[in-house]
XYZ file of C-alpha atoms in Angstrom:
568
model
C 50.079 137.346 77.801
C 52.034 135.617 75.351
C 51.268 132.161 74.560
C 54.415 130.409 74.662
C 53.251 126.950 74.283
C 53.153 127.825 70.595
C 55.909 130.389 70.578
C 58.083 128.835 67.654
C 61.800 129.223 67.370
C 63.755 131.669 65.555
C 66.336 130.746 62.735
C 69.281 128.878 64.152
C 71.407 130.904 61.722
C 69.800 134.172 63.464
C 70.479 133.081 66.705
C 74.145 132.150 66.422
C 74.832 135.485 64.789
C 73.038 137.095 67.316
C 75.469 134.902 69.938
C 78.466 135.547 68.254
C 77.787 139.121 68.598
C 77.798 139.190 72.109
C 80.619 136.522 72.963
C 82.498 136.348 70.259
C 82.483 133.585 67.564
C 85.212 131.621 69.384
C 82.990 131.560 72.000
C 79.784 129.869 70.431
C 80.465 126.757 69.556
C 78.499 124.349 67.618
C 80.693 121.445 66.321
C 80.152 118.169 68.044
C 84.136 118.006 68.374
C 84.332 121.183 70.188
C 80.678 121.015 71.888
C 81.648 117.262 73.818
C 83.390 118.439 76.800
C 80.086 120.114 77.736
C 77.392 118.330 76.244
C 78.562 114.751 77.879
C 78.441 114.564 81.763
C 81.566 112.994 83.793
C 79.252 109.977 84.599
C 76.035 109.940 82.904
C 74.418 112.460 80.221
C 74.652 113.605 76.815
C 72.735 114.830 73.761
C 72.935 117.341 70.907
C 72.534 120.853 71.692
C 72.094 124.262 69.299
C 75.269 125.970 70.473
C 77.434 126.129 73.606
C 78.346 129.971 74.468
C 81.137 130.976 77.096
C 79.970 134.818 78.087
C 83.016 136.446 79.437
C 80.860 138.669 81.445
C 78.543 138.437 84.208
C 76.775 141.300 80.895
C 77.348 138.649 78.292
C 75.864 135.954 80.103
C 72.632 138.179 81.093
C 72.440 138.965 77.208
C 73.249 135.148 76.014
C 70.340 134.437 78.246
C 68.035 136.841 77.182
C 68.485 135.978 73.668
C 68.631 132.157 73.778
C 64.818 132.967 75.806
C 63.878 135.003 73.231
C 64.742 132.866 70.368
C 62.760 129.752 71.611
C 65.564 127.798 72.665
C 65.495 126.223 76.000
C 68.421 126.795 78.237
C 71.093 124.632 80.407
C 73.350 126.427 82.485
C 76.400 124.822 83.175
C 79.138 124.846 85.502
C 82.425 122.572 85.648
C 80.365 119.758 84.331
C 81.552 117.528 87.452
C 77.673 116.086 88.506
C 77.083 112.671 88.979
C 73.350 112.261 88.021
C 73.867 113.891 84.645
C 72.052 117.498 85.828
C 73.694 119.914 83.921
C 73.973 118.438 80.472
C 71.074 117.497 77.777
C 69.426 113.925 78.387
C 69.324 112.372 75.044
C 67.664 113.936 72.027
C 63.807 114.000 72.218
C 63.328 117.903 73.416
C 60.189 119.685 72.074
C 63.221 122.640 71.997
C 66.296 123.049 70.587
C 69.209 123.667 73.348
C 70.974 126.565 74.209
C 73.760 125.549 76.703
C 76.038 127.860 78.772
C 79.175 127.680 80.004
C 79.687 129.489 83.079
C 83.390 128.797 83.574
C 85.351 131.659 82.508
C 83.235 133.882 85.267
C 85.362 132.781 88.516
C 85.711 135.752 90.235
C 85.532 135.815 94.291
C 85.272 138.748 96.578
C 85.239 138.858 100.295
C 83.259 141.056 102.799
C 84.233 142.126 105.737
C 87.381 139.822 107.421
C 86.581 136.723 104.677
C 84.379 136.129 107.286
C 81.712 135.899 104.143
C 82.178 135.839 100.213
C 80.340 136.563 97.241
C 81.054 133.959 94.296
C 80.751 134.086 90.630
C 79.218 131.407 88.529
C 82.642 129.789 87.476
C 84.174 130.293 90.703
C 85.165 126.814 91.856
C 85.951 125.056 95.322
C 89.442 124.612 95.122
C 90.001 128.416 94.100
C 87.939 129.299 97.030
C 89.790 127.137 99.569
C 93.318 128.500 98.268
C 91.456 132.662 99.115
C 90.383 131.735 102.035
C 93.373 129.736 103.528
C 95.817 132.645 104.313
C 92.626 133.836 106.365
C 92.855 130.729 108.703
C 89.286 130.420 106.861
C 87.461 127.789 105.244
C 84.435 127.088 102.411
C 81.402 124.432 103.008
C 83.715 122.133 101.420
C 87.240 120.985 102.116
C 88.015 117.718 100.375
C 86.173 115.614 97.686
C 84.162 117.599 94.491
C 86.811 120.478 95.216
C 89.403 118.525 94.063
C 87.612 117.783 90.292
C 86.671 121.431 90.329
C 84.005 121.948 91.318
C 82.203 124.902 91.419
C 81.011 126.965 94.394
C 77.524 127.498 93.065
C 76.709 123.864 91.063
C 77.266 122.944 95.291
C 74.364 125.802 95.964
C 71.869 124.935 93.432
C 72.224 120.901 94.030
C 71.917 121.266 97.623
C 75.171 119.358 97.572
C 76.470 118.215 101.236
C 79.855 116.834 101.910
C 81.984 115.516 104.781
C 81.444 118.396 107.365
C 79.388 117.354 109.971
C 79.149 120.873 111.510
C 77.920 122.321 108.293
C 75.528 120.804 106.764
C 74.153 120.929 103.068
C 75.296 123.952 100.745
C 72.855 126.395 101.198
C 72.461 130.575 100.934
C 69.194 132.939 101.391
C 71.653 135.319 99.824
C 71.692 135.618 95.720
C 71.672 137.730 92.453
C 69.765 135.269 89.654
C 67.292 135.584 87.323
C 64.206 134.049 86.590
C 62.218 133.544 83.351
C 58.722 134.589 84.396
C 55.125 133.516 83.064
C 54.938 136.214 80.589
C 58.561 135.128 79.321
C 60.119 137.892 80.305
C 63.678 137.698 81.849
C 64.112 139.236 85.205
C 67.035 139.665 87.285
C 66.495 139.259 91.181
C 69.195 141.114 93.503
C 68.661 139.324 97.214
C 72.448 139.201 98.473
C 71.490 141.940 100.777
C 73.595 144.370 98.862
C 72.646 147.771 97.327
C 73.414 147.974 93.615
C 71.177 149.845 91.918
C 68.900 149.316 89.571
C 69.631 148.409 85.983
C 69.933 144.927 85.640
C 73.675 145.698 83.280
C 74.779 148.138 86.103
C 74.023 145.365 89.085
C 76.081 142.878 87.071
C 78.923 145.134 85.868
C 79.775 145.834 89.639
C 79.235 142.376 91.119
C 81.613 141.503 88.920
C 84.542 143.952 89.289
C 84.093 143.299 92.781
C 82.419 147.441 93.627
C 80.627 145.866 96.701
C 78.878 148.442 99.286
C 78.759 147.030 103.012
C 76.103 144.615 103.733
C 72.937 145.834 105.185
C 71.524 144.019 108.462
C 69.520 140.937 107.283
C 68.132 138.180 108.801
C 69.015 136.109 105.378
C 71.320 132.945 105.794
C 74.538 132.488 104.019
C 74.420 128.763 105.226
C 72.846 126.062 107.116
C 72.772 127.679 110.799
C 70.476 124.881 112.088
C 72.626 121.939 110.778
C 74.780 121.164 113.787
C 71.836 120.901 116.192
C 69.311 119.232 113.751
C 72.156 116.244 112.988
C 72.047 115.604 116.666
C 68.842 114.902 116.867
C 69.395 111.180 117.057
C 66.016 109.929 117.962
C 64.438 111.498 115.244
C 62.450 109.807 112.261
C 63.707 111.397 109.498
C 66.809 111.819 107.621
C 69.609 114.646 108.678
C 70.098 115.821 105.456
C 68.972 115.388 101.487
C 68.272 117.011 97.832
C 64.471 117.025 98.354
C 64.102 118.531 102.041
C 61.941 121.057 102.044
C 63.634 122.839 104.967
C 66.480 123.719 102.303
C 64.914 124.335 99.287
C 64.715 128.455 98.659
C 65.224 130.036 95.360
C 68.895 129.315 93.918
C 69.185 126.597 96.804
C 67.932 123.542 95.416
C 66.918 125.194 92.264
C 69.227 122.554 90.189
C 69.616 124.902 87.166
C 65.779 126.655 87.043
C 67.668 129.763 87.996
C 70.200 131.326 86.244
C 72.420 132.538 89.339
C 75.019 134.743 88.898
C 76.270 135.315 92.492
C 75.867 133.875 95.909
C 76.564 135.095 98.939
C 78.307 132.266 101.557
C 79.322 132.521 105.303
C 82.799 131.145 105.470
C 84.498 129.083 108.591
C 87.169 129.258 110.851
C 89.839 126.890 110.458
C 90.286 124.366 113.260
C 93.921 124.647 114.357
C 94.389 121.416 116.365
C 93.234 118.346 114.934
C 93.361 114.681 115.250
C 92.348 111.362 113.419
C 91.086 107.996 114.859
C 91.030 105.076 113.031
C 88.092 102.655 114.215
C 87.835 99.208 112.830
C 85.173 96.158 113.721
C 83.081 93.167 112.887
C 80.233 94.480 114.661
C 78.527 97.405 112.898
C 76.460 98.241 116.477
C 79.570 99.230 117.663
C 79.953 101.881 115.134
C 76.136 102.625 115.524
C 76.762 103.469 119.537
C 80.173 105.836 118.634
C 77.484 107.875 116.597
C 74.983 108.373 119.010
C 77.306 108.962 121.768
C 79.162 111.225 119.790
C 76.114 112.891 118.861
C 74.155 112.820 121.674
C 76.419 113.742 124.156
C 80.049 115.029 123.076
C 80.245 119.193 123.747
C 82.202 118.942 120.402
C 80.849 117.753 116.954
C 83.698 115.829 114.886
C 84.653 117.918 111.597
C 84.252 114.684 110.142
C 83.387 110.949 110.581
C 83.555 108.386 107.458
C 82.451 104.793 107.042
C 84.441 102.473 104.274
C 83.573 98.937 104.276
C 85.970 96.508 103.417
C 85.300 95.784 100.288
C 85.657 99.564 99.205
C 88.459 99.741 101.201
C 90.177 96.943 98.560
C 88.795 97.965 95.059
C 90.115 101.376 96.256
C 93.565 100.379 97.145
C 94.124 98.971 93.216
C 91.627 100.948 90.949
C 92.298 104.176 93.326
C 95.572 104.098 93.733
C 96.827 106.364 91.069
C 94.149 109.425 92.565
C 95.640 109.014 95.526
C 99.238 108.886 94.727
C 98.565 112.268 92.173
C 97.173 113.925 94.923
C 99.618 112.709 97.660
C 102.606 113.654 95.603
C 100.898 116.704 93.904
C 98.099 117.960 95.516
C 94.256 118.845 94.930
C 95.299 121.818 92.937
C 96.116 119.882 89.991
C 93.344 117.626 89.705
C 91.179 119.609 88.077
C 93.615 120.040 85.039
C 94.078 116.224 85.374
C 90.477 115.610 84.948
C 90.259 117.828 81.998
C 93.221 116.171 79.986
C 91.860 112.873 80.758
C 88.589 114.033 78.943
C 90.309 115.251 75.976
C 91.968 112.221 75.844
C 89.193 110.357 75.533
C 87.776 112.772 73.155
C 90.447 111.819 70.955
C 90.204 108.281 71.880
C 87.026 107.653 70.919
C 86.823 109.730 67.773
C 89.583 107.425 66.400
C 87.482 104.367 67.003
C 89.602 103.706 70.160
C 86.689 103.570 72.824
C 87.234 105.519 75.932
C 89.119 103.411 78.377
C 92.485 104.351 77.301
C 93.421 107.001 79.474
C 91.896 104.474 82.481
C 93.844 101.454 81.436
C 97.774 103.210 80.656
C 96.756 105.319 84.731
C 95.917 101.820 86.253
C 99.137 100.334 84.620
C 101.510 102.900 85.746
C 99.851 102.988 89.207
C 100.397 98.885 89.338
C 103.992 99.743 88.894
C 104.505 101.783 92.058
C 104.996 100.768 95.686
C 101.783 99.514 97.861
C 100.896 103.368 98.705
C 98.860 102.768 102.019
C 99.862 102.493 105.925
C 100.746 99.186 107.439
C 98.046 100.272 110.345
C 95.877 100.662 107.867
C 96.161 97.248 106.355
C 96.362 95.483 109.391
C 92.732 96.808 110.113
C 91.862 95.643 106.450
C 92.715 92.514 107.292
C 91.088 92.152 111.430
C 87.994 94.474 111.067
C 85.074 94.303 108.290
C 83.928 98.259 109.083
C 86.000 101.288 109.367
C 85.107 104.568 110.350
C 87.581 107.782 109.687
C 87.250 109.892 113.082
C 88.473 113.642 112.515
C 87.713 116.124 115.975
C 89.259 119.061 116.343
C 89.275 121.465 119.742
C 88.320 119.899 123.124
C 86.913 117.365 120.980
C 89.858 115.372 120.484
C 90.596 114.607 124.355
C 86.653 113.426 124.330
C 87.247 111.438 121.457
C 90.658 109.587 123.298
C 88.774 108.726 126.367
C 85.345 107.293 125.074
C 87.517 104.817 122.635
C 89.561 104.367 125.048
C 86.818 103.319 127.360
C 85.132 101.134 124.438
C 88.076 99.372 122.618
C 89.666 96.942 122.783
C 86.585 95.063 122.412
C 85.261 91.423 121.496
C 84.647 93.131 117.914
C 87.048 95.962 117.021
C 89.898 98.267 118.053
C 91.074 102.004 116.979
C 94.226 103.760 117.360
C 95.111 107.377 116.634
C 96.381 108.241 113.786
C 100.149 110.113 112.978
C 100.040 113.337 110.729
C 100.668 110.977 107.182
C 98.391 108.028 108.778
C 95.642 110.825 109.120
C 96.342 112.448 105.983
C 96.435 109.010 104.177
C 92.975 107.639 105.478
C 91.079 110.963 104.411
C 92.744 110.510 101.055
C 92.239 106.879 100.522
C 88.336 107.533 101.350
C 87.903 110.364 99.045
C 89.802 107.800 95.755
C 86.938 105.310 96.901
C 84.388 107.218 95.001
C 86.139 106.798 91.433
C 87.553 103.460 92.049
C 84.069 101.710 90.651
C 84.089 104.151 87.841
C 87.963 102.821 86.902
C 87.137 98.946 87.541
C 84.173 99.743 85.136
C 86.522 100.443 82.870
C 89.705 98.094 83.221
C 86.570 94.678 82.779
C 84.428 96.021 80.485
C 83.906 92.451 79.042
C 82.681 91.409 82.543
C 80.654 94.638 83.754
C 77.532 96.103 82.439
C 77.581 99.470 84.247
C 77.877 100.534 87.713
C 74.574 101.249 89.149
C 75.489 104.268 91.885
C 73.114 105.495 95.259
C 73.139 107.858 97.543
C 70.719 107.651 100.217
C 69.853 109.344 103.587
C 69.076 106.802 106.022
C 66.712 108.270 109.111
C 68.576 109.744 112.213
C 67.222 107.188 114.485
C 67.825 104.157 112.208
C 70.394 101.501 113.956
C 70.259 99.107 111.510
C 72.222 100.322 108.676
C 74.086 98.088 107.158
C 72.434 96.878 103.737
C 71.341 93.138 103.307
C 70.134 92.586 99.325
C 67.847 89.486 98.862
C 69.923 86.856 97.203
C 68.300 87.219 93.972
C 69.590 90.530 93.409
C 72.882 89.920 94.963
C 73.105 87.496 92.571
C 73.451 90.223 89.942
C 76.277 91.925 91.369
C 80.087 91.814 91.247
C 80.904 94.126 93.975
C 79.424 96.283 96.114
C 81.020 99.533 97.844
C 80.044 100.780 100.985
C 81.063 104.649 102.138
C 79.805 107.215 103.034
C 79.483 110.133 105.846
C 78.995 107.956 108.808
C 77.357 110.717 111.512
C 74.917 112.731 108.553
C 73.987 108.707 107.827
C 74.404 109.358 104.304
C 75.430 106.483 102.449
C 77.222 106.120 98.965
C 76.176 102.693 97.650
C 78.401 101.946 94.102
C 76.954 98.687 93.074
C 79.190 96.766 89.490
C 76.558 94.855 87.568
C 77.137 92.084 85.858
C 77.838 91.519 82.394
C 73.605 91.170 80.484
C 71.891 92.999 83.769
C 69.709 96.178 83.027
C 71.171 98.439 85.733
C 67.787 100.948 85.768
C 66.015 97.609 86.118
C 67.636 96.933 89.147
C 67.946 100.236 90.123
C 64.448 100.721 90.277
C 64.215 97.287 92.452
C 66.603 98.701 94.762
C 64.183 102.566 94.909
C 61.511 99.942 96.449
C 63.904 98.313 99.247
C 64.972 102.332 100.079
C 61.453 102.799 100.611
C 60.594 100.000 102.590
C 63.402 101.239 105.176
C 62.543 104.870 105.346
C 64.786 106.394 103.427
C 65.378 109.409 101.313
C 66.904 109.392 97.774
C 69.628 111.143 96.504
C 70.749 112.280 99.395
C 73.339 114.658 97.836
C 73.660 114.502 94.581
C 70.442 115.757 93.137
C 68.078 113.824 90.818
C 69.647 114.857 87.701
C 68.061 112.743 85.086
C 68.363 109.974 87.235
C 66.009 110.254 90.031
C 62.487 111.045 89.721
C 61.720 114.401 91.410
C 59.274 113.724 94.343
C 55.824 115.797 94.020
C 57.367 118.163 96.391
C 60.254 118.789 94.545
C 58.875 118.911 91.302
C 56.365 121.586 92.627
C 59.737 123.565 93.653
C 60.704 123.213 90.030
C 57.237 124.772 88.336
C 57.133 127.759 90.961
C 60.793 128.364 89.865
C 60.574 128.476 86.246
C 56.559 128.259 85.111
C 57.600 128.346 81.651
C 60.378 125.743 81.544
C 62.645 126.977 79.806
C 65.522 126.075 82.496
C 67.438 123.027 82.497
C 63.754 120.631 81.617
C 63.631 117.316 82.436
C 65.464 117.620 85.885
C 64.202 115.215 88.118
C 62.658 113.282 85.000
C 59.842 116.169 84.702
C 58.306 117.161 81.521
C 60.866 118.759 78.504
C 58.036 120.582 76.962
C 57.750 124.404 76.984
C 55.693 125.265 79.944
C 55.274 121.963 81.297
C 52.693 120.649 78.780
């Protein structure tokens, strides 16, 4: 067996010829000008990196791979770069390695099976393009709002365990894959489980994934997603979370994996599309209220909502001035262009900051033209703002919605809150004022950077059975923060906490003080965006991680594991 603990690394010069070669020279690209876009994450994460190659191929990328191995260099495999705990990018600059990094984005293709009832996905293949094949089907992916509309892609959702808003269907997850896996030995080997039969040869596998030369599945007993989901999140009573990164019910190969595979396709069941639906809007001072519409909901409705959020009021306001111009795009444009908004704003910046400028530009002249537009949200809305401290976002669909009518009916008006039901732009508007909630702390981070030191951001899986869920920070780290915001999906109890630090606070200070109050109530952390760099992987986890890649020469450091070549 080789000893790759002292395997050294071939000549960079070699390597990049040997890249260029099989991508192209305008496809390896080693200039820190050209290399930023992928080398800095959209929230946290950056370092130097040997080269970043775009394969063309689902062959190229099998052969970048191979040689990158070969050559000593450890690999990150990247998709649209849109993670919020800094996975899929280098994590400073103190690697035992030098970097090989990946770009998986020009390999989007999508094919169905069958009806659409099912789809196999490329690695570039992202969740807006998905939603737009599947919609003339009356179909729909895991995920209908929220990463989509940055572009996401299909399988960064796969590998991170991601979740999303959809109660009925849980956490991104798939049995069914074609990846390979850089064994003890070193030795690159492709794995074909998506339950199709391709051959052989590794380049013959590949060449027809990709052209879409798909035989008819055979019978399998293999999930394409989370078929437990919509009975385990009722389980109300029960003393553990409903869903997050490090549950070892969904961890399984690519699923999980956070980048120690290199997947190349995954096969995912798709959904049919609700065609009634209806929104309640639920406001209150008295968060038990909410807590009982859960666990009636829950516990005893025949039909799960499609989708229940929580903004507190405080979210609800930064997001109504620092989100305003997300929503307003979106309204007036739709998702389909955000993800070509998102990358101009980055090469913006890019530009920005090279010139001395700093990278709050593009943020400030967006937050300026959004001040000069009309208040954007519904007076019903505001009114709420105004009466109620908690609001939840009810979406049911089916028989559900008649449920839905009479239990709030039967609970509201009450000493605490009201609801009413929402028109087709009311509905439309709440769902879309939610989803500019996530970036608003990002853009007040960067409209008072004199006043803010960072924002420190959680998300956390509170236990099923847990009533008391609305956070109370001792006063001496409350102290230390500006504003805190509040969201989250409301039924899954998974919680997005965004806290602004002050000005001369160490955020991972406080972070870490923050870990210990999580722990103290039981609960589990991230709950959907993966450690990244961030979070320390739990022993669990991490154990995952070294049965996946023994050598680690995938994406090390994940979960703040060891960067050295086969774990040392």
């Amino acid at each position: 067996m080789t000893d790759l603990s002292q395997a050294a690394m071939s000549p960079r010069s070699e390597l990049l010829t040997q890249l260029s070669g099989i991508v192209g020279g305008v496809n390896v690209l080693t200039a820190p000008r050209a290399t930023r876009r992928y080398t800095r994450g959209i929230r946290f994460g950056s370092g130097p990196v040997a080269a970043v190659v775009r394969p063309g191929s689902l062959v190229e990328m099998w052969r970048v791979l191979n040689a990158a191995t070969a050559s000593g260099r450890a690999v990150i495999l990247q998709a649209a770069n849109t993670g919020l705990t800094g996975g899929s990018t280098p994590w400073g600059d103190d690697y035992d390695r030098e970097i090989v990094l990946i770009s998986v984005m020009r390999l989007r293709g999508i094919h169905k099976l069958g009806q659409g009832e099912q789809v196999v996905c490329l690695p570039g293949a992202t969740l807006d393009a998905l939603e737009k094949t599947l919609r003339p089907l009356g179909r729909e992916p895991h995920s209908v709002i929220g990463s989509s509309c940055i572009g996401a892609s299909v399988l960064g959702g796969v590998c991170n365990n991601s979740g999303g808003a959809l109660i009925r269907r849980g956490p991104a997850y798939t049995e069914l894959a074609l990846f390979a896996e850089v064994r003890e030995d070193g030795r690159v080997a492709l794995v074909n489980n998506l339950g199709l039969d391709l051959g052989e040869d590794p380049e013959t596998i590949l060449t027809r994934v990709e052209r879409g030369d798909l035989p008819a599945p055979a019978p399998t007993d293999a999930w394409a997603s989370d078929r437990e989901y919509h009975d385990h999140v009722r389980q109300i009573d029960a003393e553990t979370p409903a869903r997050f990164n490090a549950d070892p019910r969904r961890l399984h190969q690519v699923s999980g994996c956070a980048g120690k595979l290199a997947v190349f396709a995954v096969r995912l069941d798709t959904f049919q599309a609700e065609p009634e639906t209806a929104v309640f809007y639920i406001g209150t001072n008295d968060p038990a209220e909410l807590t009982e519409i859960r666990r009636h909901i829950l516990g005893q409705f025949e039909s799960l909502p499609i989708a229940g959020e929580y903004i507190h009021r405080d979210a609800y306001d930064i997001a109504a001035r620092y989100g305003k111009d997300t929503f307003l795009f979106i309204q007036k444009l739709g998702t389909d262009r955000m993800p070509a908004l998102f990358s101009a704003k980055a090469r913006v910046d890019a530009l920005t900051e090279r010139l001395g400028l700093g990278t709050t530009i593009s943020d400030r002249i967006a937050q300026g033209i959004a001040g000069l537009m009309p208040h954007h949200l519904p007076k019903r809305m505001d009114d709420f703002r105004d009466r109620y401290e908690h609001h939840l976002l009810l979406r049911m669909g089916g028989t559900g919605i008649a449920e839905a009518r009479a239990h709030l009916a039967r609970m509201f008006p009450s000493a605490g809150g009201d609801f009413f039901e929402c028109n087709a732009d009311e509905g439309k508007a709440a769902f879309l004022h939610r989803f500019a909630v996530a970036g608003a702390a990002n853009r007040y981070r960067a409209i008072h950077a004199r006043e803010v030191e960072d924002i420190l951001a959680l998300d956390i899986a509170l236990r099923r059975n847990d009533r008391d869920w609305v956070e109370t920070l001792p006063a001496e780290i409350d102290a230390l923060i500006a504003h805190k915001l509040y969201y989250g999906h409301f039924f899954c109890h998974v919680f997005h906490q965004d806290y602004v630090v002050k000005k001369g606070h160490n955020p991972i200070a406080l972070e870490h003080r923050m870990w210990d109050l999580l722990d103290r109530r039981g609960a589990e952390y991230p709950a959907e965006h993966n450690v990244g760099h961030l979070y320390k992987a739990k022993p669990q986890l991490a154990d995952f991680y070294r049965g996946l890649d023994p050598t680690n020469s995938l994406n090390p450091g994940i979960g703040q594991t060891s960067r050295h070549r086969c774990w040392h």
